[in-house]
Amino acid sequence: EAQVTQNPRYLITVTGKKLTVTCSQNMNHEYMSWYRQDPGLGLRQIYYSMNVEVTDKGDVPEGYKVSRKEKRNFPLILESPSPNQTSLYFCASSLPPTGFGTGELFFGEGSRLTVL
Amino acid sequence: SQELEQSPQSLIVQEGKNLTINCTSSKTLYGLYWYKQKYGEGLIFLMMLQKGGEEKSHEKITAKLDEKKQQSSLHITASQPSHAGIYLCGADIWKNTGNQFYFGTGTSLTVIP
């Protein structure tokens, strides 16, 4: 089954304790991205990756790191989490059409993170 | 600043009523997408519009991109409780730094049986 898998789905942690949210897709998609969703602010892009070893900042990259060593995986790293990073996180992937654009995004089920 | 403005923010309608959600940008949209989200869950793709004046329909949902490619509308005919959720528009917008994908702030739809 074609899917984007995120783990963990739920996490409560404390300020400063490094954590990684994994994202894996089995559709051979080139494009992968991370979003956070907050009430009143909608979905905001954190980082995106056009292909292996190619990553770029989105709108809200501060406090986050990513890596794209393999095509299927795109982990989100919070080196020193803070309470303002409490949010619902989504990973997404797509196969961009020839030319221009992101194409249809396939989303994971979300990871709800609470930082105390 | 918000690249994509969506209106209304929320909508409560009686089952069977029609409704329209709008998505507007000050920049030309290279690919406009509509997604639906059940509360707290991942987004589901509805449809994509690329050409000015393009209109697509799926079951009772119709989306249209205006000729100038700066505004899109999503219209639901004879709404049902299964239509409830958050509707988000998304678009590729060209900036000086390159292409970036943005979402609107979303429209929360409640359908009362």
mmCIF file of C-alpha atoms in Angstrom:
data_model
loop_
_atom_site.group_PDB
_atom_site.id
_atom_site.type_symbol
_atom_site.label_atom_id
_atom_site.label_comp_id
_atom_site.label_asym_id
_atom_site.label_seq_id
_atom_site.Cartn_x
_atom_site.Cartn_y
_atom_site.Cartn_z
ATOM 1 C CA GLU A 1 0.000 0.000 0.000
ATOM 2 C CA ALA A 2 1.324 3.427 -0.994
ATOM 3 C CA GLN A 3 1.838 5.482 2.124
ATOM 4 C CA VAL A 4 3.791 8.023 4.120
ATOM 5 C CA THR A 5 4.630 6.777 7.601
ATOM 6 C CA GLN A 6 5.513 9.044 10.494
ATOM 7 C CA ASN A 7 6.749 8.028 13.932
ATOM 8 C CA PRO A 8 6.041 8.632 16.692
ATOM 9 C CA ARG A 9 2.380 9.614 16.339
ATOM 10 C CA TYR A 10 2.302 11.112 19.815
ATOM 11 C CA LEU A 11 5.156 12.333 21.988
ATOM 12 C CA ILE A 12 5.440 14.286 25.204
ATOM 13 C CA THR A 13 8.948 15.463 25.987
ATOM 14 C CA VAL A 14 10.771 18.077 28.030
ATOM 15 C CA THR A 15 12.620 21.209 27.010
ATOM 16 C CA GLY A 16 16.085 20.550 25.648
ATOM 17 C CA LYS A 17 15.815 16.800 25.113
ATOM 18 C CA LYS A 18 16.762 16.048 21.515
ATOM 19 C CA LEU A 19 14.217 14.159 19.491
ATOM 20 C CA THR A 20 13.726 12.896 15.958
ATOM 21 C CA VAL A 21 10.468 12.396 14.113
ATOM 22 C CA THR A 22 10.914 9.895 11.307
ATOM 23 C CA CYS A 23 9.171 10.013 7.943
ATOM 24 C CA SER A 24 9.294 7.293 5.322
ATOM 25 C CA GLN A 25 7.520 6.938 1.975
ATOM 26 C CA ASN A 26 7.291 3.875 -0.272
ATOM 27 C CA MET A 27 6.258 5.608 -3.510
ATOM 28 C CA ASN A 28 9.725 6.520 -4.812
ATOM 29 C CA HIS A 29 8.803 10.186 -4.528
ATOM 30 C CA GLU A 30 11.482 12.788 -5.123
ATOM 31 C CA TYR A 31 9.900 15.632 -3.169
ATOM 32 C CA MET A 32 9.422 15.457 0.599
ATOM 33 C CA SER A 33 8.497 18.148 3.087
ATOM 34 C CA TRP A 34 7.642 18.841 6.705
ATOM 35 C CA TYR A 35 4.818 21.061 7.979
ATOM 36 C CA ARG A 36 3.606 22.142 11.344
ATOM 37 C CA GLN A 37 -0.036 22.941 11.977
ATOM 38 C CA ASP A 38 -1.088 25.366 14.685
ATOM 39 C CA PRO A 39 -4.527 26.824 15.450
ATOM 40 C CA GLY A 40 -5.081 30.089 13.615
ATOM 41 C CA LEU A 41 -1.817 29.760 11.682
ATOM 42 C CA GLY A 42 -2.647 26.882 9.384
ATOM 43 C CA LEU A 43 -0.038 24.624 7.849
ATOM 44 C CA ARG A 44 3.416 26.145 7.594
ATOM 45 C CA GLN A 45 6.323 24.554 5.795
ATOM 46 C CA ILE A 46 9.419 23.832 7.897
ATOM 47 C CA TYR A 47 11.799 22.247 5.395
ATOM 48 C CA TYR A 48 11.518 20.594 2.041
ATOM 49 C CA SER A 49 13.699 18.388 -0.114
ATOM 50 C CA MET A 50 13.650 18.178 -3.885
ATOM 51 C CA ASN A 51 15.761 15.001 -3.915
ATOM 52 C CA VAL A 52 18.485 13.089 -2.075
ATOM 53 C CA GLU A 53 21.028 15.422 -0.454
ATOM 54 C CA VAL A 54 19.003 18.489 -1.545
ATOM 55 C CA THR A 55 17.157 20.263 1.254
ATOM 56 C CA ASP A 56 15.935 23.825 1.683
ATOM 57 C CA LYS A 57 14.281 25.983 4.320
ATOM 58 C CA GLY A 58 10.592 26.631 4.307
ATOM 59 C CA ASP A 59 8.839 29.404 6.193
ATOM 60 C CA VAL A 60 9.576 28.314 9.774
ATOM 61 C CA PRO A 61 12.904 26.411 9.866
ATOM 62 C CA GLU A 62 14.252 27.833 13.153
ATOM 63 C CA GLY A 63 14.890 25.138 15.746
ATOM 64 C CA TYR A 64 14.674 22.264 13.251
ATOM 65 C CA LYS A 65 17.090 20.230 11.165
ATOM 66 C CA VAL A 66 16.495 17.701 8.430
ATOM 67 C CA SER A 67 18.523 15.298 6.349
ATOM 68 C CA ARG A 68 17.840 13.381 3.151
ATOM 69 C CA LYS A 69 20.414 10.632 2.859
ATOM 70 C CA GLU A 70 18.028 8.210 1.181
ATOM 71 C CA LYS A 71 15.153 8.881 -1.161
ATOM 72 C CA ARG A 72 12.536 7.250 1.052
ATOM 73 C CA ASN A 73 13.429 8.870 4.400
ATOM 74 C CA PHE A 74 13.243 12.470 5.585
ATOM 75 C CA PRO A 75 13.645 12.735 9.373
ATOM 76 C CA LEU A 76 12.872 15.933 11.288
ATOM 77 C CA ILE A 77 15.299 16.669 14.121
ATOM 78 C CA LEU A 78 14.649 18.944 17.072
ATOM 79 C CA GLU A 79 18.071 19.417 18.655
ATOM 80 C CA SER A 80 16.826 21.311 21.705
ATOM 81 C CA PRO A 81 13.022 21.372 21.740
ATOM 82 C CA SER A 82 11.220 24.294 23.321
ATOM 83 C CA PRO A 83 7.555 24.715 24.333
ATOM 84 C CA ASN A 84 6.840 26.850 21.236
ATOM 85 C CA GLN A 85 7.537 23.769 19.141
ATOM 86 C CA THR A 86 4.486 22.062 20.613
ATOM 87 C CA SER A 87 2.457 21.384 17.505
ATOM 88 C CA LEU A 88 0.979 18.858 15.089
ATOM 89 C CA TYR A 89 3.590 17.875 12.506
ATOM 90 C CA PHE A 90 2.965 16.449 9.060
ATOM 91 C CA CYS A 91 5.326 14.888 6.583
ATOM 92 C CA ALA A 92 4.359 14.834 2.909
ATOM 93 C CA SER A 93 5.814 13.559 -0.345
ATOM 94 C CA SER A 94 5.112 13.946 -4.040
ATOM 95 C CA LEU A 95 6.324 13.158 -7.507
ATOM 96 C CA PRO A 96 6.595 16.621 -9.091
ATOM 97 C CA PRO A 97 5.247 16.853 -12.638
ATOM 98 C CA THR A 98 7.633 17.630 -15.469
ATOM 99 C CA GLY A 99 8.332 21.338 -15.625
ATOM 100 C CA PHE A 100 7.067 23.258 -12.650
ATOM 101 C CA GLY A 101 5.238 22.614 -9.437
ATOM 102 C CA THR A 102 5.050 20.318 -6.461
ATOM 103 C CA GLY A 103 2.357 17.929 -7.641
ATOM 104 C CA GLU A 104 -0.153 16.075 -5.509
ATOM 105 C CA LEU A 105 1.120 15.758 -1.950
ATOM 106 C CA PHE A 106 0.641 12.542 0.000
ATOM 107 C CA PHE A 107 0.510 13.135 3.739
ATOM 108 C CA GLY A 108 1.406 11.079 6.761
ATOM 109 C CA GLU A 109 -1.101 10.807 9.589
ATOM 110 C CA GLY A 110 0.623 13.417 11.707
ATOM 111 C CA SER A 111 2.771 13.501 14.844
ATOM 112 C CA ARG A 112 1.438 15.367 17.841
ATOM 113 C CA LEU A 113 4.339 16.742 19.844
ATOM 114 C CA THR A 114 4.118 18.349 23.271
ATOM 115 C CA VAL A 115 7.175 20.011 24.781
ATOM 116 C CA LEU A 116 6.918 20.747 28.500
ATOM 117 C CA SER B 1 2.019 37.919 5.673
ATOM 118 C CA GLN B 2 -0.222 35.224 4.340
ATOM 119 C CA GLU B 3 0.490 34.172 0.773
ATOM 120 C CA LEU B 4 -2.921 32.530 0.370
ATOM 121 C CA GLU B 5 -6.039 34.025 1.934
ATOM 122 C CA GLN B 6 -8.952 31.702 2.462
ATOM 123 C CA SER B 7 -12.512 32.703 3.255
ATOM 124 C CA PRO B 8 -14.595 32.153 5.174
ATOM 125 C CA GLN B 9 -12.609 30.832 8.137
ATOM 126 C CA SER B 10 -15.522 28.702 9.221
ATOM 127 C CA LEU B 11 -18.879 27.721 7.834
ATOM 128 C CA ILE B 12 -21.897 26.035 9.390
ATOM 129 C CA VAL B 13 -24.554 24.898 6.932
ATOM 130 C CA GLN B 14 -27.683 22.798 6.998
ATOM 131 C CA GLU B 15 -27.470 19.486 5.183
ATOM 132 C CA GLY B 16 -28.547 19.903 1.568
ATOM 133 C CA LYS B 17 -27.360 23.500 1.237
ATOM 134 C CA ASN B 18 -24.771 24.683 -1.267
ATOM 135 C CA LEU B 19 -21.627 26.484 -0.175
ATOM 136 C CA THR B 20 -18.531 28.160 -1.603
ATOM 137 C CA ILE B 21 -15.017 28.553 -0.203
ATOM 138 C CA ASN B 22 -12.585 31.037 -1.727
ATOM 139 C CA CYS B 23 -8.806 31.116 -1.982
ATOM 140 C CA THR B 24 -7.022 34.283 -3.101
ATOM 141 C CA SER B 25 -3.428 35.262 -3.761
ATOM 142 C CA SER B 26 -1.766 38.509 -4.795
ATOM 143 C CA LYS B 27 0.667 36.482 -6.898
ATOM 144 C CA THR B 28 0.122 34.233 -9.900
ATOM 145 C CA LEU B 29 -0.549 30.663 -8.840
ATOM 146 C CA TYR B 30 1.316 27.951 -10.690
ATOM 147 C CA GLY B 31 -0.794 25.020 -9.693
ATOM 148 C CA LEU B 32 -3.646 25.368 -7.225
ATOM 149 C CA TYR B 33 -4.572 22.381 -5.062
ATOM 150 C CA TRP B 34 -7.513 21.663 -2.810
ATOM 151 C CA TYR B 35 -7.198 19.318 0.155
ATOM 152 C CA LYS B 36 -9.582 18.133 2.829
ATOM 153 C CA GLN B 37 -8.583 17.324 6.397
ATOM 154 C CA LYS B 38 -10.559 15.472 9.008
ATOM 155 C CA TYR B 39 -9.837 17.029 12.394
ATOM 156 C CA GLY B 40 -6.387 16.020 13.650
ATOM 157 C CA GLU B 41 -5.715 13.760 10.677
ATOM 158 C CA GLY B 42 -3.650 13.973 7.521
ATOM 159 C CA LEU B 43 -4.747 15.822 4.400
ATOM 160 C CA ILE B 44 -6.484 14.151 1.488
ATOM 161 C CA PHE B 45 -5.998 15.496 -2.038
ATOM 162 C CA LEU B 46 -9.196 16.613 -3.772
ATOM 163 C CA MET B 47 -8.113 18.169 -7.053
ATOM 164 C CA MET B 48 -5.528 20.268 -8.833
ATOM 165 C CA LEU B 49 -6.032 23.187 -11.233
ATOM 166 C CA GLN B 50 -3.328 24.579 -13.442
ATOM 167 C CA LYS B 51 -4.788 26.566 -16.285
ATOM 168 C CA GLY B 52 -6.601 29.875 -16.077
ATOM 169 C CA GLY B 53 -10.342 29.308 -16.294
ATOM 170 C CA GLU B 54 -9.987 25.609 -15.552
ATOM 171 C CA GLU B 55 -12.826 23.889 -13.723
ATOM 172 C CA LYS B 56 -12.892 20.371 -12.285
ATOM 173 C CA SER B 57 -15.573 18.370 -10.532
ATOM 174 C CA HIS B 58 -15.582 15.292 -8.367
ATOM 175 C CA GLU B 59 -18.906 14.011 -7.137
ATOM 176 C CA LYS B 60 -20.570 17.080 -5.595
ATOM 177 C CA ILE B 61 -17.419 19.204 -5.319
ATOM 178 C CA THR B 62 -16.416 21.656 -8.062
ATOM 179 C CA ALA B 63 -13.286 23.791 -8.095
ATOM 180 C CA LYS B 64 -12.443 26.611 -10.461
ATOM 181 C CA LEU B 65 -9.317 28.702 -11.096
ATOM 182 C CA ASP B 66 -9.948 32.202 -12.428
ATOM 183 C CA GLU B 67 -8.518 33.466 -15.707
ATOM 184 C CA LYS B 68 -5.814 35.505 -13.996
ATOM 185 C CA LYS B 69 -4.764 32.474 -11.909
ATOM 186 C CA GLN B 70 -4.951 34.385 -8.650
ATOM 187 C CA GLN B 71 -8.205 33.122 -7.195
ATOM 188 C CA SER B 72 -9.869 29.762 -6.841
ATOM 189 C CA SER B 73 -13.251 28.738 -5.509
ATOM 190 C CA LEU B 74 -14.476 25.406 -4.179
ATOM 191 C CA HIS B 75 -18.190 24.789 -4.428
ATOM 192 C CA ILE B 76 -20.088 21.988 -2.710
ATOM 193 C CA THR B 77 -23.563 21.210 -3.966
ATOM 194 C CA ALA B 78 -26.193 19.691 -1.662
ATOM 195 C CA SER B 79 -23.825 19.336 1.310
ATOM 196 C CA GLN B 80 -23.821 16.178 3.428
ATOM 197 C CA PRO B 81 -22.403 15.440 6.896
ATOM 198 C CA SER B 82 -19.578 13.519 5.171
ATOM 199 C CA HIS B 83 -18.399 16.837 3.696
ATOM 200 C CA ALA B 84 -17.546 18.167 7.160
ATOM 201 C CA GLY B 85 -13.884 18.892 7.844
ATOM 202 C CA ILE B 86 -11.238 21.485 7.101
ATOM 203 C CA TYR B 87 -10.697 22.507 3.497
ATOM 204 C CA LEU B 88 -7.309 23.910 2.550
ATOM 205 C CA CYS B 89 -6.094 25.398 -0.653
ATOM 206 C CA GLY B 90 -2.420 25.081 -1.525
ATOM 207 C CA ALA B 91 -0.357 26.539 -4.322
ATOM 208 C CA ASP B 92 3.059 26.707 -5.875
ATOM 209 C CA ILE B 93 4.129 30.340 -5.738
ATOM 210 C CA TRP B 94 7.239 31.566 -7.452
ATOM 211 C CA LYS B 95 9.456 33.727 -5.256
ATOM 212 C CA ASN B 96 12.938 35.174 -5.786
ATOM 213 C CA THR B 97 14.374 32.195 -3.912
ATOM 214 C CA GLY B 98 12.533 29.728 -6.114
ATOM 215 C CA ASN B 99 9.299 27.802 -6.096
ATOM 216 C CA GLN B 100 7.691 27.300 -2.706
ATOM 217 C CA PHE B 101 4.475 25.603 -1.730
ATOM 218 C CA TYR B 102 2.016 27.399 0.561
ATOM 219 C CA PHE B 103 -1.256 26.490 2.199
ATOM 220 C CA GLY B 104 -4.146 28.771 2.998
ATOM 221 C CA THR B 105 -5.290 29.020 6.618
ATOM 222 C CA GLY B 106 -8.165 26.650 6.015
ATOM 223 C CA THR B 107 -11.948 26.714 6.197
ATOM 224 C CA SER B 108 -13.687 24.651 8.834
ATOM 225 C CA LEU B 109 -16.956 23.234 7.525
ATOM 226 C CA THR B 110 -19.709 21.877 9.766
ATOM 227 C CA VAL B 111 -22.772 20.289 8.175
ATOM 228 C CA ILE B 112 -25.812 19.989 10.425
ATOM 229 C CA PRO B 113 -28.017 16.980 9.661
#
